[in-house]
Short mmCIF file of C-alpha atoms in Angstrom, two decimals:
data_model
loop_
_atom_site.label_atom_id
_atom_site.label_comp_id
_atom_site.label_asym_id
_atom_site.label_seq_id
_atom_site.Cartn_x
_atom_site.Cartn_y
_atom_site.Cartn_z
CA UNK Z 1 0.00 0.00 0.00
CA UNK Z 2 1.06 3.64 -0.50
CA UNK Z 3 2.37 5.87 1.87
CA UNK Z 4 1.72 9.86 1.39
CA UNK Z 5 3.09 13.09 3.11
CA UNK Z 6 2.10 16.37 3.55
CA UNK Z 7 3.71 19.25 4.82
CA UNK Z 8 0.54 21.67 6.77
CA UNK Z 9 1.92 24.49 9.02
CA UNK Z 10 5.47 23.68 8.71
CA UNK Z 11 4.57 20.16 9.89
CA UNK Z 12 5.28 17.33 7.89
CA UNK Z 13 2.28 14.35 7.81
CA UNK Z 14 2.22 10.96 6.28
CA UNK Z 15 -0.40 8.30 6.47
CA UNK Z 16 -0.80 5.21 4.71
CA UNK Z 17 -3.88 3.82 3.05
CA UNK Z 18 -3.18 0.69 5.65
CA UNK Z 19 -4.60 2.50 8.13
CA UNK Z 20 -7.79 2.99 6.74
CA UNK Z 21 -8.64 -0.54 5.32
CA UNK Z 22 -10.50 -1.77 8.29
CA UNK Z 23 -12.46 1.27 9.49
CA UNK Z 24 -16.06 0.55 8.42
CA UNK Z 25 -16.22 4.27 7.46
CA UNK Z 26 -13.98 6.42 6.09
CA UNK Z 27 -14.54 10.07 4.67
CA UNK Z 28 -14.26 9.64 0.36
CA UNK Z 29 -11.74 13.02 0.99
CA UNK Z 30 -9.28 10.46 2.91
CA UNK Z 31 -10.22 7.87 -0.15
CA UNK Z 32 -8.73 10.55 -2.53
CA UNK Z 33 -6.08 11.90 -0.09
CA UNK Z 34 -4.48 8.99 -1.72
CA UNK Z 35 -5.17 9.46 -5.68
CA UNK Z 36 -2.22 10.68 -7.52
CA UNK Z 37 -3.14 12.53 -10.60
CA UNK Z 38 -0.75 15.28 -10.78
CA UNK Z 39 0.25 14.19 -14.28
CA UNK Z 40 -3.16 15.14 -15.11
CA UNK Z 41 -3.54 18.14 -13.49
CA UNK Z 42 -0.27 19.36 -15.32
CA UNK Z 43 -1.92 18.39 -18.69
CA UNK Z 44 -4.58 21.22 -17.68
CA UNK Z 45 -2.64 23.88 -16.35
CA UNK Z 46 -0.79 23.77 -19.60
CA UNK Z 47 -3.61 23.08 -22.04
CA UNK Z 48 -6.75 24.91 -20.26
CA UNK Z 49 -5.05 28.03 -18.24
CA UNK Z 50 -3.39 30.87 -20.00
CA UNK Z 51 0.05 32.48 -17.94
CA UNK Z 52 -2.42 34.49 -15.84
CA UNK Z 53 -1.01 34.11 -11.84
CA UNK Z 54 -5.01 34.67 -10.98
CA UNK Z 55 -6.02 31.32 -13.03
CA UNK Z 56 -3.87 29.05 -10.48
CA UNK Z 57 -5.65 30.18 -7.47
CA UNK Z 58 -6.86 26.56 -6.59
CA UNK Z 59 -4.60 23.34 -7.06
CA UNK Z 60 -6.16 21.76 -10.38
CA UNK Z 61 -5.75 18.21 -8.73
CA UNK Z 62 -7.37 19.55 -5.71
CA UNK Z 63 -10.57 20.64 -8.07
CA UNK Z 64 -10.71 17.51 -10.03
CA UNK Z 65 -10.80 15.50 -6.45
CA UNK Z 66 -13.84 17.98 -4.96
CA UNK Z 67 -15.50 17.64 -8.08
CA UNK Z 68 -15.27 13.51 -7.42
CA UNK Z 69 -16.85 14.41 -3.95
CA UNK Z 70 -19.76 16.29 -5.26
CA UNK Z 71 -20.54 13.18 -7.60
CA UNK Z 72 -20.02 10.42 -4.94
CA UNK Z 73 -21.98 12.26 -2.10
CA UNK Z 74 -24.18 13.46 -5.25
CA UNK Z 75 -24.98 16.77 -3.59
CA UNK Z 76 -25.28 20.34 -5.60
CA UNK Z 77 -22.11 22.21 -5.51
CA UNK Z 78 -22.90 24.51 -2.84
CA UNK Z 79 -23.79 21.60 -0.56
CA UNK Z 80 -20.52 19.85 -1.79
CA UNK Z 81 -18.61 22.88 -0.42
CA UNK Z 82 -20.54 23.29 2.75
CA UNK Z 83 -20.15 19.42 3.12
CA UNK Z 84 -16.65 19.32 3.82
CA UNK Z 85 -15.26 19.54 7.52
CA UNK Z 86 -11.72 21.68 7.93
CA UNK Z 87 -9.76 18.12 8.31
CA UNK Z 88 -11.49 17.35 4.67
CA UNK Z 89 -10.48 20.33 3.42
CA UNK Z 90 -6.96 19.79 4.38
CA UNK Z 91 -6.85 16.62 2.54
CA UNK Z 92 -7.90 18.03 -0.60
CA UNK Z 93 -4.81 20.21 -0.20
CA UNK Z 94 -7.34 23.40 0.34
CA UNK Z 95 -5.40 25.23 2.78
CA UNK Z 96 -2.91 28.38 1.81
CA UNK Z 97 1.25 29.13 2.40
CA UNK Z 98 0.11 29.93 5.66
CA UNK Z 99 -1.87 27.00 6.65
CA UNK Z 100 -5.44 28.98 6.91
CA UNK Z 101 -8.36 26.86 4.85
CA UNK Z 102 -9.23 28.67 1.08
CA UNK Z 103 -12.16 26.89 0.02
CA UNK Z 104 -13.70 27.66 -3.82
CA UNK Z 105 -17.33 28.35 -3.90
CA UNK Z 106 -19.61 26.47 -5.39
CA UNK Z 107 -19.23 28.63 -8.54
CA UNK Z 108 -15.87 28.60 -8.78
CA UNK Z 109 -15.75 24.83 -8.73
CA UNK Z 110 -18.67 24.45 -11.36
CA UNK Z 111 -16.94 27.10 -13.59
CA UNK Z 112 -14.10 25.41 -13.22
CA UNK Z 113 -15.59 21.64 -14.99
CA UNK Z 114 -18.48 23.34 -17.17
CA UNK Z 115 -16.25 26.23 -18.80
CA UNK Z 116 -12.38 25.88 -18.18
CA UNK Z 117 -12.48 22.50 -19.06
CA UNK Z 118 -15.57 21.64 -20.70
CA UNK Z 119 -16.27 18.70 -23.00
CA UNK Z 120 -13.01 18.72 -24.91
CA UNK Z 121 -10.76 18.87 -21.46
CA UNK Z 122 -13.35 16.24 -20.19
CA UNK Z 123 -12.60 13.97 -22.98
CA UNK Z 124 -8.51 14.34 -22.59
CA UNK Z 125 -8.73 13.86 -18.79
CA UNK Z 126 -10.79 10.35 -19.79
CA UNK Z 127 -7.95 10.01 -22.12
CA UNK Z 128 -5.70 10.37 -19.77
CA UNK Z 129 -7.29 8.35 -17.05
CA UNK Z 130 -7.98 5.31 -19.08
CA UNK Z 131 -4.34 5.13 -20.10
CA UNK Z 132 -3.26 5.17 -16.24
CA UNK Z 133 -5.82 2.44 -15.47
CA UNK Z 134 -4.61 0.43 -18.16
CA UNK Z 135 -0.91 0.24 -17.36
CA UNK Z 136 -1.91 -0.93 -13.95
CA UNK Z 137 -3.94 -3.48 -15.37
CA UNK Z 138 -2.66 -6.78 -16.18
CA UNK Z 139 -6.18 -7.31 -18.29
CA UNK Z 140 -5.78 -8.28 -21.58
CA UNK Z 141 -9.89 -8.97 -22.73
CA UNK Z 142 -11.81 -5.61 -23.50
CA UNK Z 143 -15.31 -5.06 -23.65
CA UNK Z 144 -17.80 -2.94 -25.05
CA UNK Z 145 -21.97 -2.41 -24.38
CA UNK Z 146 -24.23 0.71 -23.89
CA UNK Z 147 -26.50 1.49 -20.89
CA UNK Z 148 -29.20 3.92 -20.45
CA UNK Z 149 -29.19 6.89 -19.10
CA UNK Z 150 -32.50 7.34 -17.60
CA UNK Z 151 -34.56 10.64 -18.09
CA UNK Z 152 -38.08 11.96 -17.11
CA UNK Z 153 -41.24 10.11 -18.56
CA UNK Z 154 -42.20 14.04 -19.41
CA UNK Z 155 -38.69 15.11 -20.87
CA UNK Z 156 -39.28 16.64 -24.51
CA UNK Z 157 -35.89 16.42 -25.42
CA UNK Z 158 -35.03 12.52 -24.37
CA UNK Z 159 -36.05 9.56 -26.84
CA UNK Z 160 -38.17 6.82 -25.71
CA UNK Z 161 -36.49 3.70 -26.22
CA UNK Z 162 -39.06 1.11 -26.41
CA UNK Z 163 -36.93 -2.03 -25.52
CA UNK Z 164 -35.79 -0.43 -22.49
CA UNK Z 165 -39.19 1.28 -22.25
CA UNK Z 166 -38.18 4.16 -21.13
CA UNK Z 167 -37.15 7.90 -22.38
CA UNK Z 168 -33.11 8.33 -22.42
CA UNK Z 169 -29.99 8.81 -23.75
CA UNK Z 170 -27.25 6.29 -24.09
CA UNK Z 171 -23.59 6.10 -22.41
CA UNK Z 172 -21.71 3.65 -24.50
CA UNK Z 173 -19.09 1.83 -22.53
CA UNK Z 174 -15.52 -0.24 -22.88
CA UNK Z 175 -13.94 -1.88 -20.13
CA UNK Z 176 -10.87 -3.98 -19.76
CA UNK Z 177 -11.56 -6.52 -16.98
CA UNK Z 178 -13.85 -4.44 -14.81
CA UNK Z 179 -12.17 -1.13 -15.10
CA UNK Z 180 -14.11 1.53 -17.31
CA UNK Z 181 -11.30 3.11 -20.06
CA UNK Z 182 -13.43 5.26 -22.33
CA UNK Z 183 -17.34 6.43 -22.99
CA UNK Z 184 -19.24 8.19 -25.78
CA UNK Z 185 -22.72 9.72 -25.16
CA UNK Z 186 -25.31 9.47 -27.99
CA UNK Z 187 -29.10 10.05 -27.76
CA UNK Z 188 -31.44 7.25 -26.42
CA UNK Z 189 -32.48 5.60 -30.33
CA UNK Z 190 -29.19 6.02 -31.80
CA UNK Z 191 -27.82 2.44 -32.43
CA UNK Z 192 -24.27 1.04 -31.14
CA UNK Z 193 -22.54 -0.04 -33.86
CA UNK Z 194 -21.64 3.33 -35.34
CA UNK Z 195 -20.12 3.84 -31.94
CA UNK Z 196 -17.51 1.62 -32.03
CA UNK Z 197 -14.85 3.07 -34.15
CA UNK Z 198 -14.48 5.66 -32.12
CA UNK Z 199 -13.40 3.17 -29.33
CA UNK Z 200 -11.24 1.14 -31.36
CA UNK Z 201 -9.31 4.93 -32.14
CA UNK Z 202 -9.36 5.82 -28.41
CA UNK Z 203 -8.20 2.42 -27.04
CA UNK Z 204 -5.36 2.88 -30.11
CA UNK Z 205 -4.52 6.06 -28.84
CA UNK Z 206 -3.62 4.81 -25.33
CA UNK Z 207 -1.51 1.96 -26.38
CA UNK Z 208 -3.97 -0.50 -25.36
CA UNK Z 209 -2.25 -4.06 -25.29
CA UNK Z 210 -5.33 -6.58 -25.74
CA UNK Z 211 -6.12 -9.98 -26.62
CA UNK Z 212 -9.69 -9.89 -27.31
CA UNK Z 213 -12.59 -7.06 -27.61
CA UNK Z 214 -16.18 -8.33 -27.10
CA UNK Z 215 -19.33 -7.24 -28.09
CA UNK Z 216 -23.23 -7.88 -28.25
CA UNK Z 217 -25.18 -8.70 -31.98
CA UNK Z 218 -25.59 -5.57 -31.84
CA UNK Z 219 -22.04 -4.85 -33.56
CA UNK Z 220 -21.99 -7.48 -35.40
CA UNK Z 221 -20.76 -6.62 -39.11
CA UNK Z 222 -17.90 -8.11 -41.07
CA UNK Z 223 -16.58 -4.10 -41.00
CA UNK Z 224 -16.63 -3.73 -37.06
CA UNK Z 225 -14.66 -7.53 -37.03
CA UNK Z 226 -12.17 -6.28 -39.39
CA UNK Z 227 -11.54 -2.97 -37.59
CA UNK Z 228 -11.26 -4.49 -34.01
CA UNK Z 229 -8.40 -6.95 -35.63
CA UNK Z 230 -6.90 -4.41 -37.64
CA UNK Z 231 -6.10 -1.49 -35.48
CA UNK Z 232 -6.03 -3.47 -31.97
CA UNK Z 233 -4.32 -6.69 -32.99
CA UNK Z 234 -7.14 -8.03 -31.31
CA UNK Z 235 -9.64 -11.14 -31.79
CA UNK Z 236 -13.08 -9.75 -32.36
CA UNK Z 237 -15.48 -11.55 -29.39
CA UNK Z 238 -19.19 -10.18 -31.57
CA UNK Z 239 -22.13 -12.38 -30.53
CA UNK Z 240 -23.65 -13.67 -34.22
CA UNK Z 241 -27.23 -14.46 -34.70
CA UNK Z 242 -28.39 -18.11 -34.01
CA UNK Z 243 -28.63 -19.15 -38.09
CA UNK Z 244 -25.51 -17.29 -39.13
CA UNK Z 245 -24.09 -18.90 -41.67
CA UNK Z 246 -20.34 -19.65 -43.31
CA UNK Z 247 -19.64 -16.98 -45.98
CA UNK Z 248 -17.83 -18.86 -49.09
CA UNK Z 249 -16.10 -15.29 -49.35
CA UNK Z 250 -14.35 -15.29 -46.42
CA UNK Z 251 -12.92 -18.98 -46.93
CA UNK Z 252 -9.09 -19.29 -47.31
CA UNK Z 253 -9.76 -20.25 -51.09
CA UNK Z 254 -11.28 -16.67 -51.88
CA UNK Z 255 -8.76 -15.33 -49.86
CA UNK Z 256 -5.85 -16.24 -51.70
CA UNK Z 257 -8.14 -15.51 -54.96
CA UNK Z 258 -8.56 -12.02 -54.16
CA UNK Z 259 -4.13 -11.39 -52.88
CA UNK Z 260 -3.05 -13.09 -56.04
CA UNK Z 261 -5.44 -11.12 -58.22
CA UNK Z 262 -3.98 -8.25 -57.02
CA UNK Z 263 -0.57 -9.23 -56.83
CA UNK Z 264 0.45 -5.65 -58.83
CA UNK Z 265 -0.16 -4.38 -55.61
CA UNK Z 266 1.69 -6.57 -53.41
CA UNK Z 267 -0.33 -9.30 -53.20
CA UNK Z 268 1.85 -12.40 -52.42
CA UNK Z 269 -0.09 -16.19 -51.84
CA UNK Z 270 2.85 -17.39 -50.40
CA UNK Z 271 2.52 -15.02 -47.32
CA UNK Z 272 0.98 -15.98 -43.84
CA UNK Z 273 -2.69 -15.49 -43.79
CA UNK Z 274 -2.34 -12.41 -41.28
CA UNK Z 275 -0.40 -10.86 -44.00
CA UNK Z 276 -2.55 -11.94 -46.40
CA UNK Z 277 -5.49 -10.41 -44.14
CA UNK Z 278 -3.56 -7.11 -43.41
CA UNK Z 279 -3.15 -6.60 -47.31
CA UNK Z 280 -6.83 -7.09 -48.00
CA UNK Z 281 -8.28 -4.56 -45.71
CA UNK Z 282 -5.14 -2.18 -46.51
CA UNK Z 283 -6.56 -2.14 -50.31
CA UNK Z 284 -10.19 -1.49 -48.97
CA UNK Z 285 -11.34 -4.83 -48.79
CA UNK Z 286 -12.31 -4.88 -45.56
CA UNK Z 287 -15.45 -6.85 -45.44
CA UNK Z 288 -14.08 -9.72 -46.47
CA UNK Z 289 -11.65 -9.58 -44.26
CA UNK Z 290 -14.41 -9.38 -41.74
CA UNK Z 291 -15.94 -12.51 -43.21
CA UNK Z 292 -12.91 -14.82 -42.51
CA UNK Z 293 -12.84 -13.61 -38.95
CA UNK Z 294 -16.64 -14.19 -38.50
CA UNK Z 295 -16.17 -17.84 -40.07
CA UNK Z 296 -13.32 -18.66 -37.35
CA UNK Z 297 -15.59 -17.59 -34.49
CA UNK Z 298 -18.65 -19.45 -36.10
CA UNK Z 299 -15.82 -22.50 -35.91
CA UNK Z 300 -14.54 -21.88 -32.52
CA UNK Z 301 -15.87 -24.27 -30.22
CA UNK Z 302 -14.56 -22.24 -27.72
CA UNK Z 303 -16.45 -18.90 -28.63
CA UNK Z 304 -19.05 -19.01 -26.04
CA UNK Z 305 -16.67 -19.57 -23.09
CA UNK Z 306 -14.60 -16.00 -24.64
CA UNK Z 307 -18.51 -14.23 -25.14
CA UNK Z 308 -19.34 -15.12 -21.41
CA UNK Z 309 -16.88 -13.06 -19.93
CA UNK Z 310 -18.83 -9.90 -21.62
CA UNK Z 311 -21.61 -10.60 -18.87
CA UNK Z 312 -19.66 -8.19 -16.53
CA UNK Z 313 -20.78 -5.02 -18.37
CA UNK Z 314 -24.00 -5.09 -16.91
CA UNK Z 315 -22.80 -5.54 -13.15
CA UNK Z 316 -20.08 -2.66 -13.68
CA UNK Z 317 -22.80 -0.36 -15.24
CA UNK Z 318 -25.12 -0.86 -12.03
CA UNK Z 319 -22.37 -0.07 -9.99
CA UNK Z 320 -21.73 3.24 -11.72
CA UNK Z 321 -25.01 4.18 -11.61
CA UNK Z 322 -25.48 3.02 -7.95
CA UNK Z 323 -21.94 5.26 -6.63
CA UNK Z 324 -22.73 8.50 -8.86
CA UNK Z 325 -25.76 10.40 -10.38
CA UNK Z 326 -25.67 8.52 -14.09
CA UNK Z 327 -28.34 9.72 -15.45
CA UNK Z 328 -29.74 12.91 -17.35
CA UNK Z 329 -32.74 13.26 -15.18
CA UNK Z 330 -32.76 17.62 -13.86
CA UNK Z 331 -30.11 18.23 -16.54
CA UNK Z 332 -30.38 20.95 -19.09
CA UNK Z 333 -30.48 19.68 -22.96
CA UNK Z 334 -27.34 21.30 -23.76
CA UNK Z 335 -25.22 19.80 -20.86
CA UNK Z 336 -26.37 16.48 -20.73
CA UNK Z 337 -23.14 14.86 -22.60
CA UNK Z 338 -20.40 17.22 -20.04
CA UNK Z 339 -22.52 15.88 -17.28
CA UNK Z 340 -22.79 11.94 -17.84
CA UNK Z 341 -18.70 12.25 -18.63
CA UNK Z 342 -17.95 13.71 -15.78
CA UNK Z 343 -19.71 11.22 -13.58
CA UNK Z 344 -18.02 8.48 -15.57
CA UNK Z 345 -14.53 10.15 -15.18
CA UNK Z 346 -15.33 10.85 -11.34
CA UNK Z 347 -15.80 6.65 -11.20
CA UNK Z 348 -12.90 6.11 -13.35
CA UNK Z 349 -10.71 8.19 -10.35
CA UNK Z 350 -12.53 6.04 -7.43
CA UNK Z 351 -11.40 3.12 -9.62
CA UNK Z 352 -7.80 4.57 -10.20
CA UNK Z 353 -7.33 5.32 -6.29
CA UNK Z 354 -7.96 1.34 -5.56
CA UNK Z 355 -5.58 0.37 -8.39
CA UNK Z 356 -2.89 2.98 -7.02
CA UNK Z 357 -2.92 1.62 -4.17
CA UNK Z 358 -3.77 -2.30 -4.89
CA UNK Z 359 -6.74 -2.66 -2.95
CA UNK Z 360 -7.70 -6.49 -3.01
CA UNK Z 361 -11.64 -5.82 -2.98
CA UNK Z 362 -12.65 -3.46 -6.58
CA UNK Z 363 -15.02 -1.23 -6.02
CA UNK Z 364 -15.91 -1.39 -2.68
CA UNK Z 365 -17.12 2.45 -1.95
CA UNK Z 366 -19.70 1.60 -0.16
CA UNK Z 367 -17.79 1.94 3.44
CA UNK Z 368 -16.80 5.90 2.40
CA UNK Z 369 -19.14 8.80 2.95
#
């Protein structure tokens, strides 16, 4: 477990996260007294704050970790700020060169996430988060499924979703084991597939090392295979429907047909078939690239057992929704996507404290207040 220090009134403090594991309760500001993120928080100073002395009045880490306490105690942010007790405040690092407590008002701290950082900081710190979570992961299977967000029966703006039966939008999710890396936030009839590239680019982006990437039927196409193996290096887990059927174009006969008919290009028979794959989708034949991966999972007697594992997307979404407001219920039109990513990004930091500091038992916030 980690140890941190902190020097308050010319006193130096540490405390280990030991020392907390078997209190029954625990304050979520002593939780995060222990999240490092000041990587991050350097990322916004330089990208979000101009050379202004005035702009660094608050710690940027500091911010980021109150704004996690509004969302976990799920109070407005005046309450957040009238919440916290001087010994929180000190462990949010709220306290000036003299030791005396500086507390942001509720203002300051929703101007802070709504216009200094906004959607397009949002998005980077999720970035940024997911690529911390997963090099202190050790998972190697990725996941992807969409959950509702819930909104009133009498909201004009929301769609009604009849299989959920309900009016909502849609947070559309990848994990890597049970650890949320990356969300996109579409409106409540817009399907899931089209979704998905965007993943595949963000879980590029952060280097993501993976074996497999799962999915429901409902992104199953021979383009979404061939993009998942393509850009990931990853086998394509996609549920197919029950009377799928083996597609003579994606056999290893029409596969060397189509390389050696355009050998001008490069095409060589005599290559491994991943070559012979890569080469395909490189000269836009994608699809049938995403054939012959479909026909080796329709083969696989072991597909089911890989598909199984996708189960936990569910589970992890009920916990998200069941530690921070994740929904778009008393939300204004216009904010609804800033405000469902910043309650996923203020789970992803609960998640990144445990992994910091290898707690045993994931996601167990229900013993903090």
């Amino acid at each position: 477990m980690s140890k941190n220090s902190m020097l308050y009134k010319g006193v130096l403090f540490e405390d280990s996260f030991d020392n907390y594991l078997s209190r029954e309760s625990t304050s979520i500001c002593q939780f995060l007294y222990f999240l490092c993120i000041d990587d991050i928080a350097k990322h916004v100073e330089r990208t979000f704050y101009t050379n202004k002395s005035w702009h660094f009045k608050y710690s940027v880490s500091s911010m980021i970790k109150l704004f996690v306490v509004k969302c976990f105690r799920q109070l407005s942010y005046d309450k957040t700020i009238s919440s916290l007790t001087d010994e929180e405040a000190i462990l949010l690092s709220f306290y000036d060169e003299n030791g005396q407590i500086k507390l942001p008002s509720g203002g300051t701290l929703h101007h802070f996430m709504k216009y200094r950082l906004g959607e397009k900081g949002v998005n980077e710190i999720m970035m940024l988060i997911g690529e911390k979570i997963l090099k202190l992961s050790q998972e190697k299977e990725a996941k992807i499924d969409s959950t509702p967000l819930e909104a009133s029966r009498y909201d004009k703006h929301a769609d009604y979703n009849p299989h959920y039966e309900c009016k909502m939008d849609k947070a559309h999710i990848t994990m890597v084991g049970t650890y949320p890396i990356f969300m996109t936030h579409t409106k409540g009839l817009s399907g899931d597939s089209p979704e998905l590239i965007d993943h595949i680019e963000a879980l590029k982006n952060m280097n993501a090392n993976l074996e497999f990437y799962s999915a429901d039927g409902g992104y199953d196409s021979f383009l979404n295979h061939s993009d998942i193996w393509y850009n990931l290096n990853a086998k394509p887990i996609i549920s197919y429907a029950s009377n799928a059927v083996i597609n003579q174009e994606g056999e290893e006969e029409r596969i060397d047909h189509w390389v050696n008919k355009k050998w001008k290009l490069g095409g060589d028979i005599h290559a491994p078939m991943e070559n012979k794959l890569r080469f395909l989708y490189e000269i836009g034949r994608k699809e049938q690239v995403g054939m012959y991966l479909r026909n080796q999972n329709i083969r696989d007697e072991t597909f089911d057992d890989q598909y199984k594992k996708r189960a936990e997307c569910e589970k992890i979404h009920g916990h998200i929704k069941g530690t921070v407001k994740f929904d778009i219920r008393r939300v204004r039109n216009q904010s609804r996507k800033l405000y469902s990513l910043l309650s996923f990004i203020a789970y992803q930091l609960l998640v990144l404290t445990e992994m910091q500091n290898k707690v045993e038992d994931k996601n167990s916030f229900g013993r903090y207040f």
